[in-house]
Short mmCIF file of C-alpha atoms and ligand atoms in Angstrom, two decimals:
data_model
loop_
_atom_site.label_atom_id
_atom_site.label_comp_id
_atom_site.label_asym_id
_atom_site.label_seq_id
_atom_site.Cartn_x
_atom_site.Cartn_y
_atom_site.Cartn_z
CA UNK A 46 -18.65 -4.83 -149.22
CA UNK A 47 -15.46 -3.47 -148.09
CA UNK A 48 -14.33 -2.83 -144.87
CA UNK A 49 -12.99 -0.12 -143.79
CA UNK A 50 -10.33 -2.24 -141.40
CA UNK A 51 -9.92 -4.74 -143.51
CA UNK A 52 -9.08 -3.50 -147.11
CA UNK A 53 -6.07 -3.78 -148.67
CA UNK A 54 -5.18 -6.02 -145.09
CA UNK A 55 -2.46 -8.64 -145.95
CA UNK A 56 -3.30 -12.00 -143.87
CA UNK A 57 -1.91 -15.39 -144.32
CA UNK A 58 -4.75 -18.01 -143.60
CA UNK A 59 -3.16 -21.13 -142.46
CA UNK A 60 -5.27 -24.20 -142.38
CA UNK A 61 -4.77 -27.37 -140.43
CA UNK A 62 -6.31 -30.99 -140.98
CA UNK A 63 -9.65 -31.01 -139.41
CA UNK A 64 -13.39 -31.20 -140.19
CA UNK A 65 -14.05 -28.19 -140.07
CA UNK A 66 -11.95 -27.13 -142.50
CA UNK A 67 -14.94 -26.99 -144.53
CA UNK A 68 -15.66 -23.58 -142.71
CA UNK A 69 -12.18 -22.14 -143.87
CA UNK A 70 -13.63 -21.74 -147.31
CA UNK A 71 -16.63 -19.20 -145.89
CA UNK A 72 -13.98 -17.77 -144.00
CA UNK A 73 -11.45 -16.91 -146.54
CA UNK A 74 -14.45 -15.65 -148.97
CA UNK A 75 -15.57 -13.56 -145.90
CA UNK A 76 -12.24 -11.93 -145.86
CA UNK A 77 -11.94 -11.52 -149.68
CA UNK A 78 -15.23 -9.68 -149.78
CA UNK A 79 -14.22 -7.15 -147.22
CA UNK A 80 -11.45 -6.16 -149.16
CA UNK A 81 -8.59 -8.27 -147.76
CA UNK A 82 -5.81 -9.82 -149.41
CA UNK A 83 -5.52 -13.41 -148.39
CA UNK A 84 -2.67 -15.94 -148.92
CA UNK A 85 -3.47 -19.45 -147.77
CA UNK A 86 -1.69 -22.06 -146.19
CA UNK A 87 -2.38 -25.62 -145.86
CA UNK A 88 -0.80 -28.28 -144.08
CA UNK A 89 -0.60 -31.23 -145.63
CA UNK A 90 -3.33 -32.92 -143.75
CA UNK A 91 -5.71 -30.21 -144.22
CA UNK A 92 -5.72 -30.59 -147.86
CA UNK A 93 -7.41 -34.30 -147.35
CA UNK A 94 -10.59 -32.49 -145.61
CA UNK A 95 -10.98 -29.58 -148.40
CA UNK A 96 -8.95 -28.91 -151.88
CA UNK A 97 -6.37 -26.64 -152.34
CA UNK A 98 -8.42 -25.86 -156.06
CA UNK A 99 -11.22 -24.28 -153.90
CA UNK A 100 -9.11 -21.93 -151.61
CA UNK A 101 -7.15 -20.89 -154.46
CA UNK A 102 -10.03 -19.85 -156.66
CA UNK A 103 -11.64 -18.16 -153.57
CA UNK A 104 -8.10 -15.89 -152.63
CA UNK A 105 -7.44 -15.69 -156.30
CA UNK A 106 -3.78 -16.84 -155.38
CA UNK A 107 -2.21 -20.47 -155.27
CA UNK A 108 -2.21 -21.99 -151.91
CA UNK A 109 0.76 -22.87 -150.39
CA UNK A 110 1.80 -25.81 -148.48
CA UNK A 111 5.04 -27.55 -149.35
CA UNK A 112 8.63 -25.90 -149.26
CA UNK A 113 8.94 -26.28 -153.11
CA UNK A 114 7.11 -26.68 -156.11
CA UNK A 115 7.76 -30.23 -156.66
CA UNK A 116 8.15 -30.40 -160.50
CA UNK A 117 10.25 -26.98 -160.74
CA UNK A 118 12.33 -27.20 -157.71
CA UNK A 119 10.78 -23.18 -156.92
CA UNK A 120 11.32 -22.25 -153.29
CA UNK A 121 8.27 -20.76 -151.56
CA UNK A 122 10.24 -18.61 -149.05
CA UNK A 123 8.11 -19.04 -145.22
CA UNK A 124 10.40 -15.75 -144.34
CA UNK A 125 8.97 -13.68 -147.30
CA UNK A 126 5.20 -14.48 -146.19
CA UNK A 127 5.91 -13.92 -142.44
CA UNK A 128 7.30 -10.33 -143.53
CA UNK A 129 4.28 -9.95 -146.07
CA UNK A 130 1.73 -10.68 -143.24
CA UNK A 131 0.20 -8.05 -141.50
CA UNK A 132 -1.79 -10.90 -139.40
CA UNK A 133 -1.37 -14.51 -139.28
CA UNK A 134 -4.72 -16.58 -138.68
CA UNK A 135 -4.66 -20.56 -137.95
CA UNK A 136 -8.41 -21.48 -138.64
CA UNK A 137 -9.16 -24.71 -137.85
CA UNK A 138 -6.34 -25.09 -135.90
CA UNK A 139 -5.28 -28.70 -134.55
CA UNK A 140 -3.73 -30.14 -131.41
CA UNK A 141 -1.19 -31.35 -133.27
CA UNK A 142 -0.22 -27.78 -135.04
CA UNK A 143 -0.40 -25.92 -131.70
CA UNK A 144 1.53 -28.55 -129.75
CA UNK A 145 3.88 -27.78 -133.05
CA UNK A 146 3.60 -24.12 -132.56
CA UNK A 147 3.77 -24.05 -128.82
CA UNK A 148 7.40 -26.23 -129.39
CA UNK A 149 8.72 -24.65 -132.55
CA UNK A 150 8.30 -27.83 -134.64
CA UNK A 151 9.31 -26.38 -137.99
CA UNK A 152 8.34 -29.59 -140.30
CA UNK A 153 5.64 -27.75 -142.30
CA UNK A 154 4.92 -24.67 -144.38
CA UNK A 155 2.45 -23.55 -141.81
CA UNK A 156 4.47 -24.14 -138.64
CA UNK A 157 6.97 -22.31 -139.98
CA UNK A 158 5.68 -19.45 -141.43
CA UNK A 159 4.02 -18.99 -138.01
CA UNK A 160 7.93 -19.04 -136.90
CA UNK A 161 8.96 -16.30 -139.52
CA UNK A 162 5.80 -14.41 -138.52
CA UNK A 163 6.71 -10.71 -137.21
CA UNK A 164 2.65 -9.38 -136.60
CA UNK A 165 -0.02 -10.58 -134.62
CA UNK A 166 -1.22 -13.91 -134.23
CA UNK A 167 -4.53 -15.59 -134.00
CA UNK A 168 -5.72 -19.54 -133.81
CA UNK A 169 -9.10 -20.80 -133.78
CA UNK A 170 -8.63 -24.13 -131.99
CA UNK A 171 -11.33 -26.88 -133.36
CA UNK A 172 -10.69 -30.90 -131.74
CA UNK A 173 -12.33 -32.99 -130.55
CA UNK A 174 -13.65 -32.02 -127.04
CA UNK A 175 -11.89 -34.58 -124.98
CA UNK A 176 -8.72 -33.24 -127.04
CA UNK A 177 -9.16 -29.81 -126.04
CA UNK A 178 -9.78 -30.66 -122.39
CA UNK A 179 -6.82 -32.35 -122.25
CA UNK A 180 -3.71 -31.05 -120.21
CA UNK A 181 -1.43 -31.18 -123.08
CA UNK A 182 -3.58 -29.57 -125.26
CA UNK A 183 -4.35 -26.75 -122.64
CA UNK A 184 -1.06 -26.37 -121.69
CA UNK A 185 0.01 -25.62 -125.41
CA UNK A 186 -2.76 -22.92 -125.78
CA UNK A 187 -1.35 -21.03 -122.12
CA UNK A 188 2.53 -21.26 -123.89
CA UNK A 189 1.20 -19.78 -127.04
CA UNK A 190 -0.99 -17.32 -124.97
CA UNK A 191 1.93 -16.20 -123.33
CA UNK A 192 4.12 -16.04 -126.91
CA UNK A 193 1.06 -13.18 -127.63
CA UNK A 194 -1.06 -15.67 -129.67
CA UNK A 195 -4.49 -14.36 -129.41
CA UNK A 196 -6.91 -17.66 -129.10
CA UNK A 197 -10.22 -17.66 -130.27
CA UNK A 198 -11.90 -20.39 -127.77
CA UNK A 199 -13.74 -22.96 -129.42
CA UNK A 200 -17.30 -23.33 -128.98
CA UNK A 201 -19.73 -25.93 -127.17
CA UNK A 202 -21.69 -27.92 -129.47
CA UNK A 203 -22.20 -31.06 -131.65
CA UNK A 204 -19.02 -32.32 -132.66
CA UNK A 205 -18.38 -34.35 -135.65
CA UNK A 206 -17.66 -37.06 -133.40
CA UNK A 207 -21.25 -36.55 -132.72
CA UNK A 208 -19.79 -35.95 -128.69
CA UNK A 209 -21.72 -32.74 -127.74
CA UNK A 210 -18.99 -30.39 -125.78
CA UNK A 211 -16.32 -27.72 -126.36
CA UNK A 212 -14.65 -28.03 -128.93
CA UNK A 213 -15.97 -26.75 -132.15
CA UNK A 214 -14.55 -24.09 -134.19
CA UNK A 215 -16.23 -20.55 -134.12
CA UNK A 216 -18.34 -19.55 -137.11
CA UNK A 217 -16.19 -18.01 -139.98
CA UNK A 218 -18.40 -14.13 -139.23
CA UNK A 219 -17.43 -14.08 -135.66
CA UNK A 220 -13.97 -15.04 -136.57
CA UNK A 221 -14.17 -12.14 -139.15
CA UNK A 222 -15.62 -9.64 -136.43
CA UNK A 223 -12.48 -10.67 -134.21
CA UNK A 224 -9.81 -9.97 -136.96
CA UNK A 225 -11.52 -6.68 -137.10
CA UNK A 226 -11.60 -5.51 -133.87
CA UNK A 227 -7.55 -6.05 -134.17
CA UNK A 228 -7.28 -3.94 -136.59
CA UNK A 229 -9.17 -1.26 -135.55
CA UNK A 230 -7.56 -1.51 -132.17
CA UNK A 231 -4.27 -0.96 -134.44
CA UNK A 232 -5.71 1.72 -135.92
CA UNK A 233 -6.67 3.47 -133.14
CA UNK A 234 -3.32 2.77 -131.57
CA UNK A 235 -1.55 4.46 -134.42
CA UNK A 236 -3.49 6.99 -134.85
CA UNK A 237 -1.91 10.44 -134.61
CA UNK A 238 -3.75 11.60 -131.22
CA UNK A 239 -4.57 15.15 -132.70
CA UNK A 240 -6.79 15.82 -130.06
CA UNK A 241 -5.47 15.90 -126.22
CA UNK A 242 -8.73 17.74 -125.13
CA UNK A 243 -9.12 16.32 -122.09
CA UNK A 244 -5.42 16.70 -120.89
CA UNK A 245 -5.43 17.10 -117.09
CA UNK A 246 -8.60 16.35 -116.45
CA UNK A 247 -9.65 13.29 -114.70
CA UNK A 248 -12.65 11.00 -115.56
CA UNK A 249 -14.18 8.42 -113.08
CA UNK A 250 -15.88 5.36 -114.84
CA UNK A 251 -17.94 2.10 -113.64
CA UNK A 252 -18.27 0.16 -115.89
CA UNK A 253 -19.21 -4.17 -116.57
CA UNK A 254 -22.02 -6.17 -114.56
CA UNK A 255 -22.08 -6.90 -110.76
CA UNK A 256 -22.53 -10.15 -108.84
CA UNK A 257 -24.41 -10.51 -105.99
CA UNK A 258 -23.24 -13.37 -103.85
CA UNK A 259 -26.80 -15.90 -102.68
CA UNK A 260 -23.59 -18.18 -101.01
CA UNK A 261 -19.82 -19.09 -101.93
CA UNK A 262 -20.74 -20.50 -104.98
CA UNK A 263 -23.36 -18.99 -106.48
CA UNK A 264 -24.45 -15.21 -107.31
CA UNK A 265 -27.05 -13.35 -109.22
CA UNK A 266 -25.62 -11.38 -112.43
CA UNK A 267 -26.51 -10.15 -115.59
CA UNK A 268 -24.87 -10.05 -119.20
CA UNK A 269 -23.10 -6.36 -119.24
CA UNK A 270 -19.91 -7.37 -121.00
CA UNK A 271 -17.96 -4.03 -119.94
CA UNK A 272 -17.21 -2.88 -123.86
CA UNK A 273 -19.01 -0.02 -123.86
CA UNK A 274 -17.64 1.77 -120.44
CA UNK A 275 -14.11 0.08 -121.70
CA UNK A 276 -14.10 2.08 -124.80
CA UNK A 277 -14.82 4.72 -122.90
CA UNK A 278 -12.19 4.90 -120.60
CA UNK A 279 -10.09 3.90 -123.30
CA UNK A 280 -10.86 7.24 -125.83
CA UNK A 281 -10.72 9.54 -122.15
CA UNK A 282 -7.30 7.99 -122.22
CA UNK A 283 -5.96 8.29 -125.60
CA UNK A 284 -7.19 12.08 -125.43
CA UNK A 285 -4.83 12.71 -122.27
CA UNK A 286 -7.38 12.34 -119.67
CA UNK A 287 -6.67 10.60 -116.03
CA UNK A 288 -9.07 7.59 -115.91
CA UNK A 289 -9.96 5.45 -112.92
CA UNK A 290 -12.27 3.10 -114.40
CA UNK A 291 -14.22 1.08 -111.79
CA UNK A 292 -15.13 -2.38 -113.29
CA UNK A 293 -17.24 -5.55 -112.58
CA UNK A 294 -16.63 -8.80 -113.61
CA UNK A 295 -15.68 -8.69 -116.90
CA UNK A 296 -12.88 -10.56 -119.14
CA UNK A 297 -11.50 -7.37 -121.02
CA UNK A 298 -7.93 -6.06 -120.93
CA UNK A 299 -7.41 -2.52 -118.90
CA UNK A 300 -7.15 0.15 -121.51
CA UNK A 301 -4.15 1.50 -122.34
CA UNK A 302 -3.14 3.96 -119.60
CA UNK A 303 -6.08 3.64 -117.39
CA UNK A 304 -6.08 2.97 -113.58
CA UNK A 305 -8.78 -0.08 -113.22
CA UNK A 306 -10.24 -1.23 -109.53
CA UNK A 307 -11.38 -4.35 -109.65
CA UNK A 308 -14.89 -4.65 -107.97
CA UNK A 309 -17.70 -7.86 -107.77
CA UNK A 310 -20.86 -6.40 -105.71
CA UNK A 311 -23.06 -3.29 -106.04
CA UNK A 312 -21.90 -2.21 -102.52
CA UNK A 313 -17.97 -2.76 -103.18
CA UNK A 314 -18.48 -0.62 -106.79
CA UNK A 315 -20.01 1.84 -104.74
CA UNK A 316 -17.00 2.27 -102.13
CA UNK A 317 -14.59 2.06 -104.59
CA UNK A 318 -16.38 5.12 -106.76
CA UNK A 319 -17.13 6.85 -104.07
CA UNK A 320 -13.40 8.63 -103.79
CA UNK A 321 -12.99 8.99 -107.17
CA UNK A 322 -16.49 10.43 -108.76
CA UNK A 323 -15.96 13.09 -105.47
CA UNK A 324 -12.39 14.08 -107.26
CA UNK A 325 -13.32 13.51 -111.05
CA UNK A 326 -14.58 16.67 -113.73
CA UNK A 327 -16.57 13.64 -115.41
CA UNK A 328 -18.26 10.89 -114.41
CA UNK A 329 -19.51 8.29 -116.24
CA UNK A 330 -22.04 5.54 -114.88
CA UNK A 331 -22.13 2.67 -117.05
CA UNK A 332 -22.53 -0.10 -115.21
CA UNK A 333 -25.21 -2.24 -114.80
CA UNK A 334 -25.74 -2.56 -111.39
CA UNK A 335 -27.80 -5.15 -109.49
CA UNK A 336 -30.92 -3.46 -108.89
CA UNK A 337 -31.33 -6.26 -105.50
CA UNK A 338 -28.61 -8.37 -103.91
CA UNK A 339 -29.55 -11.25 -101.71
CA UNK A 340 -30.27 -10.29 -97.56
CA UNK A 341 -28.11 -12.48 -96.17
CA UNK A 342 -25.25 -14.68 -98.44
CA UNK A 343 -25.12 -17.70 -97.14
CA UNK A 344 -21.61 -18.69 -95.37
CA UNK A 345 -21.67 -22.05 -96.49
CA UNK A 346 -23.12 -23.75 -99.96
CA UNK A 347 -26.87 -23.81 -99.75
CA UNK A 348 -27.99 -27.50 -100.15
CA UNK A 349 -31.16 -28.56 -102.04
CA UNK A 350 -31.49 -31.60 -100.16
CA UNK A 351 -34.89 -31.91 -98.64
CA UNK A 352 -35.90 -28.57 -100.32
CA UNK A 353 -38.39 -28.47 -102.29
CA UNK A 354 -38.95 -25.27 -103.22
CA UNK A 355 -37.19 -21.66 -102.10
CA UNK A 356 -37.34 -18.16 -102.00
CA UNK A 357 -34.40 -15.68 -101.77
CA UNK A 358 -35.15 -12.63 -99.79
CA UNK A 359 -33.63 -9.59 -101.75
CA UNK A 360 -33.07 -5.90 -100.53
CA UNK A 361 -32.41 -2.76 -102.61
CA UNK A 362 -29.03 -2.19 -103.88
CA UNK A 363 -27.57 1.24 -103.74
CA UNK A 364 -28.17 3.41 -106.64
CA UNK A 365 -24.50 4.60 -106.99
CA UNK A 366 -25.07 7.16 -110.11
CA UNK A 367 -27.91 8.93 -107.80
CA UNK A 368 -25.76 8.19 -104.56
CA UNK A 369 -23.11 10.48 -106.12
CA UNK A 370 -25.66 12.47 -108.12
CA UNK A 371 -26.65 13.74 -105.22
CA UNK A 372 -23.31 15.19 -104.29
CA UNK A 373 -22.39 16.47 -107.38
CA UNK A 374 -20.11 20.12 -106.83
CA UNK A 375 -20.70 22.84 -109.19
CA UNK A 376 -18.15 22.14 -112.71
CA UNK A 377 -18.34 18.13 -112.49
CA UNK A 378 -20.26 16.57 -115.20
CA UNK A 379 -21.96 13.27 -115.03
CA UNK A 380 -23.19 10.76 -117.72
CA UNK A 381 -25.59 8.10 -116.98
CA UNK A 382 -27.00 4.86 -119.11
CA UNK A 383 -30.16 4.12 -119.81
CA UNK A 384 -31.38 0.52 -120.71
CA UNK A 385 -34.53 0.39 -122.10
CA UNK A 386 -37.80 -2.19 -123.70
CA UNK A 387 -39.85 0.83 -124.35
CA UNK A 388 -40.68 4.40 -123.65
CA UNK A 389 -36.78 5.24 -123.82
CA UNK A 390 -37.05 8.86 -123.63
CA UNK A 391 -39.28 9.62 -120.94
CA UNK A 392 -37.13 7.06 -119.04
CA UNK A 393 -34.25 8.34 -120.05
CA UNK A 394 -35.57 12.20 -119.05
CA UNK A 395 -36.83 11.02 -115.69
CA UNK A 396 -33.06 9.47 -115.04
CA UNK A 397 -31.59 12.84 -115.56
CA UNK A 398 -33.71 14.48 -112.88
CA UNK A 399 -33.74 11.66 -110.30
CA UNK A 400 -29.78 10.61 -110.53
CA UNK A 401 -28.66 14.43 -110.77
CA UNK A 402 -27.17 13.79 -114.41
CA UNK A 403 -26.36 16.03 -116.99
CA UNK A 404 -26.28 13.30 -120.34
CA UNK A 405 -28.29 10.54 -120.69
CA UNK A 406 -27.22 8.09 -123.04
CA UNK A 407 -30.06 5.91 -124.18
CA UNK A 408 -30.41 2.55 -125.83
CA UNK A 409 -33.15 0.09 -126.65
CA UNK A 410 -32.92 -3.21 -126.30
CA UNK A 411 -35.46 -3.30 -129.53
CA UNK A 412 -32.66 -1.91 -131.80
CA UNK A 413 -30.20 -4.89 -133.13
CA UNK A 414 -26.81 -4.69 -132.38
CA UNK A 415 -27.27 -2.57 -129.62
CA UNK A 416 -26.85 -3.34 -125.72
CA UNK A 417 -25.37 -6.18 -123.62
CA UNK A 418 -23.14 -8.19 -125.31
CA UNK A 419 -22.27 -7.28 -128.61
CA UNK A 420 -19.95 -4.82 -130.03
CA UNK A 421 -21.89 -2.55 -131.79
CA UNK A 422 -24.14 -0.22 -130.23
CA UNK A 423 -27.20 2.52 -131.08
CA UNK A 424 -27.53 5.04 -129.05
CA UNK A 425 -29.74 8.62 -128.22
CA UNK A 426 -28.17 11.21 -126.32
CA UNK A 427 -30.13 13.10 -123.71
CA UNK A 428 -29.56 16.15 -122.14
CA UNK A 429 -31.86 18.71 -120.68
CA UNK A 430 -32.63 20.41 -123.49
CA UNK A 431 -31.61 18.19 -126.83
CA UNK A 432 -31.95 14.74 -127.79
CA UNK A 433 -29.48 12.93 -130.64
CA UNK A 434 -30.26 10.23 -132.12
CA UNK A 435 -27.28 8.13 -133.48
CA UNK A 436 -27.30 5.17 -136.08
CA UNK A 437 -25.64 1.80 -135.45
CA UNK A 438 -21.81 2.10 -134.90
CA UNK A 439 -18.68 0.57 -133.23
CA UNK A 440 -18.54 0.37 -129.59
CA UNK A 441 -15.55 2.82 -130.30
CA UNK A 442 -17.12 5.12 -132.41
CA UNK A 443 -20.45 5.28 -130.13
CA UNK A 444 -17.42 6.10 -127.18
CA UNK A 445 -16.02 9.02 -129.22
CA UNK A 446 -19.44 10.30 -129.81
CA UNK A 447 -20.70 10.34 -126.18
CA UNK A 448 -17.01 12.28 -125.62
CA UNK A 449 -17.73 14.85 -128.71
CA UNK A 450 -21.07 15.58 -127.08
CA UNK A 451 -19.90 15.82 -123.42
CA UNK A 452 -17.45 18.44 -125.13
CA UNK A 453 -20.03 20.42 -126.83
CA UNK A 454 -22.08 20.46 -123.56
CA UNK A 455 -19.47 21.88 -122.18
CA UNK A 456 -19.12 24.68 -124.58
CA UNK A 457 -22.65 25.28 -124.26
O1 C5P B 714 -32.24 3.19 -112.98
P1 C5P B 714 -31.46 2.51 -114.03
O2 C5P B 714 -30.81 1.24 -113.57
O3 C5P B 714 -32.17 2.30 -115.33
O4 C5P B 714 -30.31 3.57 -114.35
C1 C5P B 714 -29.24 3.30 -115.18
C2 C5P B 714 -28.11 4.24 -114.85
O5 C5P B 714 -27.89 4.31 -113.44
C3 C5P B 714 -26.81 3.73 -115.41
O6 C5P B 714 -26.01 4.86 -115.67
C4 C5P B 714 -26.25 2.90 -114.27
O7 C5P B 714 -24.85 2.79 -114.33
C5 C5P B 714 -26.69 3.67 -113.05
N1 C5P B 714 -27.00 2.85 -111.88
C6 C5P B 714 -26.16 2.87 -110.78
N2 C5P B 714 -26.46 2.14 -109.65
C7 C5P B 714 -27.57 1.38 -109.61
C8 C5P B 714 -28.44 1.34 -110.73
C9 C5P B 714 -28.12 2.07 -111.85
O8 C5P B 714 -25.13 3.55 -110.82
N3 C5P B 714 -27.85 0.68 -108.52
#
C-alpha cells in the first residue's frame, strides 16, 4: 500500500549494534511497502544482532557497511549516499553511535554518511535505561538536537536486560507515522500557496489542554495534544491569514508564522483570548478546557501524612467559547469543538445555540483515530442549517477542510 508521502522517498536506514535491531527488519519492510526506496546501513556491530542477507532481500539492494568491498577494492562513496538521501534514519540507534555523531567520529560507514548527510535527520535511540539516563548520553542527544537531529524518544518498558524503564526503541509503525509526518510537513512547506484567501484577515485560536493547579506540584489535566488547533493555525497561516494562536500545555513547535501565547489555566486562556477573539474575523475554540479547577491551590505541597482520605473542592471554570460567544459583533465568525461518547449531533446543535457559534465541528470518541492524541482525525461539520460528515483523514487535511467550509459559509 503506497503512500502518498512516502513513494518514490529516498532514505538511508542506518542501523547500529543493539537488540533491537531485530525491529529494523519490520521497519525497513514497513517503508518498502509504502513505496519508499530504502538503502541500508549497518555498522559493523549491528550486523552481529541481525544479517546483512535479511535487510538486503527486504530493500532489494545490498547493505552497506564497510568503506570498500573487500575482495574488489570498490569504493562505496558515504558522499554519494548523503546526496542521494532525502532523509537519513538511525533506528536502533546506540550510545556509542550518537556520542559518535554528536563528536563527528568518522570511523564507520554510518557515522559518516550521517556527516555527508545534506537532509533531515532522525535517530531512534534504544540502550539500556541506565545508559540513556546517563549525562553523557543525554548530553549527546541535546548536541545533536541542536545540530537539527530530530529524536524519536525511546520508550518505557521491559528491556532486554529484563530492567523495566526508558529505554526501548519505538515500534517500527510509529517510527513509520513519524517519517511521514516529515514529509508531509515538507510537502506542505513546498507547496505552491495558490490560495492566499484569507490575506488580511486575522484568526484567533485556543488551542491544547489546560492545567488546573490543586498545589505547586500537582494539577488536574487532560490528554488534548494541541494537533488539531496547531494545524489549524498553521493552514490560516500558510493562506496569508494573521494568527494569534492561544495554546495550553502542549510540546508542539509554533507554526510557521503564527503569533503563539503561552497559557496553563482555564482563567489565564481566557484573559489572554479575550483581546484577540474581540479583534479577530474568525475564531476558533479548540481547546479543551477544564470544565472545574480546584477552589483554592494550595500554596505549599499538600502532604498525605495522616490523611486518609480527601476531597478537592472544585468550582466552574469559565466557558471561554460562550464567554466570547456572547460578544460576538456582526461579520466575526466563530468555530467551536465538540467532544463527544454519544448523541454527537444534538450535542453538537445545542453548542451552537448556547456558545453563540456559527460551525460546530464534531467528533466521537467512538470513531478510531479520531480525538485526543493521535494524528488522524474524523470529523462532522455543523452549522445551522447543514451537517458534513467527513471520513478519517490527516490532522492537516481535517484543518483544510474545517477552513474550505468556514469559506463556503461565508459565501453563503
Ligand atoms: O461544552 P463543551 O466543553 O463540550 O464545548 C466544547 C467547545 O467549547 C470547544 O470548542 C471548547 O474549546 C469550548 N470550551 C471553552 N471553554 C470551556 C469549555 C469549552 O472554550 N470552559
Amino acid at each position: 500500500m503506497d503512500s502518498k508521502f512516502l513513494k518514490g522517498k529516498h532514505i538511508v536506514l542506518g542501523i547500529c549494534g543493539g537488540i533491537a535491531a531485530y525491529k529494523s527488519a519490520a521497519l525497513l519492510r514497513l517503508l518498502v511497502k509504502r513505496g519508499a526506496e530504502v538503502q541500508v546501513i549497518m555498522t559493523p556491530a549491528a550486523k552481529e544482532f541481525i544479517t546483512p542477507v535479511t535487510m538486503s532481500a527486504l530493500s532489494g539492494k545490498p547493505v552497506v557497511s564497510e568503506f570498500f568491498t573487500a575482495n574488489s577494492g570498490e569504493w562505496h562513496s558515504h558522499v554519494d549516499l548523503g546526496l542521494w538521501a532525502d532523509l537519513m534514519v538511525i533506528a536502533p540507534a546506540t550510545a556509542s553511535t550518537l556520542a559518535k555523531m554528536a563528536c563527528g567520529v568518522a570511523d564507520n560507514m554510518l557515522v559518516t554518511t550521517y556527516l555527508s548527510a545534506r537532509e533531515h535527520v532522525i535517530v531512534a535511540p534504544a540502550m539500556d535505561l541506565d545508559m540513556f539516563a546517563h549525562p553523557s548520553t543525554r548530553r549527546n542527544l541535546d548536541t545533536l538536537r541542536s545540530y537539527g537531529v530530530q529524536v524519536i524518544e525511546p520508550a518505557s518498558g521491559e528491556l532486554a536486560s529484563h530492567l523495566v524503564g526508558k529505554g526501548r526503541m519505538e515500534e517500527p509503525e510509529r517510527i513509520v507515522e513519524i517519517i511521514e509526518d516529515y514529509f508531509r510537513n515538507v510537502s506542505l512547506k513546498s507547496a505552491p500557496v495558490q490560495n492566499r484567501d484569507f490575506n488580511g484577515k486575522k484568526i484567533a485560536i485556543t488551542a491544547g489542554p489546560t492545567y488546573e493547579n490543586i498545589d505547586p506540584v500537582r494539577f488536574i489535566g487532560n490528554y488534548s495534544s494541541g494537533k488539531m488547533g496547531f494545524a489549524i493555525a498553521a493552514e490560516f497561516a500558510r493562506r496569508g491569514a494573521e494568527v494569534t494562536l492561544i495554546s495550553g500545555p502542549v510540546s508542539l513547535p509554533t507554526p510557521e508564522g503564527v503569533n503563539r501565547i503561552d497559557v496553563r489555566s482555564a482563567c489565564e486562556m481566557l484573559k489572554a483570548a479575550e483581546g484577540p477573539m474581540e479583534r479577530c474575523d474568525y475564531g476558533i475554540f479548540a481547546a479543551a478546557v477544564a470544565d472545574y479547577r480546584p477552589a483554592n491551590e494550595a500554596e505549599t505541597k499538600i502532604k498525605r501524612e495522616g490523611v486518609s482520605e480527601m476531597q478537592i473542592n472544585l468550582v466552574r471554570n469559565p466557558d471561554i467559547a460562550a464567554t466570547c460567544g456572547a460578544r460576538k459583533k456582526a461579520g466575526q465568525l466563530f468555530v467551536g469543538f465538540a467532544l463527544e461518547t454519544d448523541k454527537g449531533l444534538d450535542a453538537a446543535r445545542a453548542k451552537l445555540q448556547r456558545k453563540n457559534l456559527d460551525m460546530v465541528v464534531l467528533n466521537t470518541l467512538a470513531d478510531s483515530g479520531a480525538g485526543f492524541g493521535t494524528d488522524t482525525n474524523k470529523v462532522t461539520i455543523v452549522t445551522e442549517n447543514s451537517i458534513i460528515e467527513f471520513p478519517l483523514k490527516s490532522k492537516q487535511e481535517v484543518a483544510t477542510d474545517i477552513i474550505d467550509s468556514i469559506t463556503q459559509l461565508n459565501d453563503a
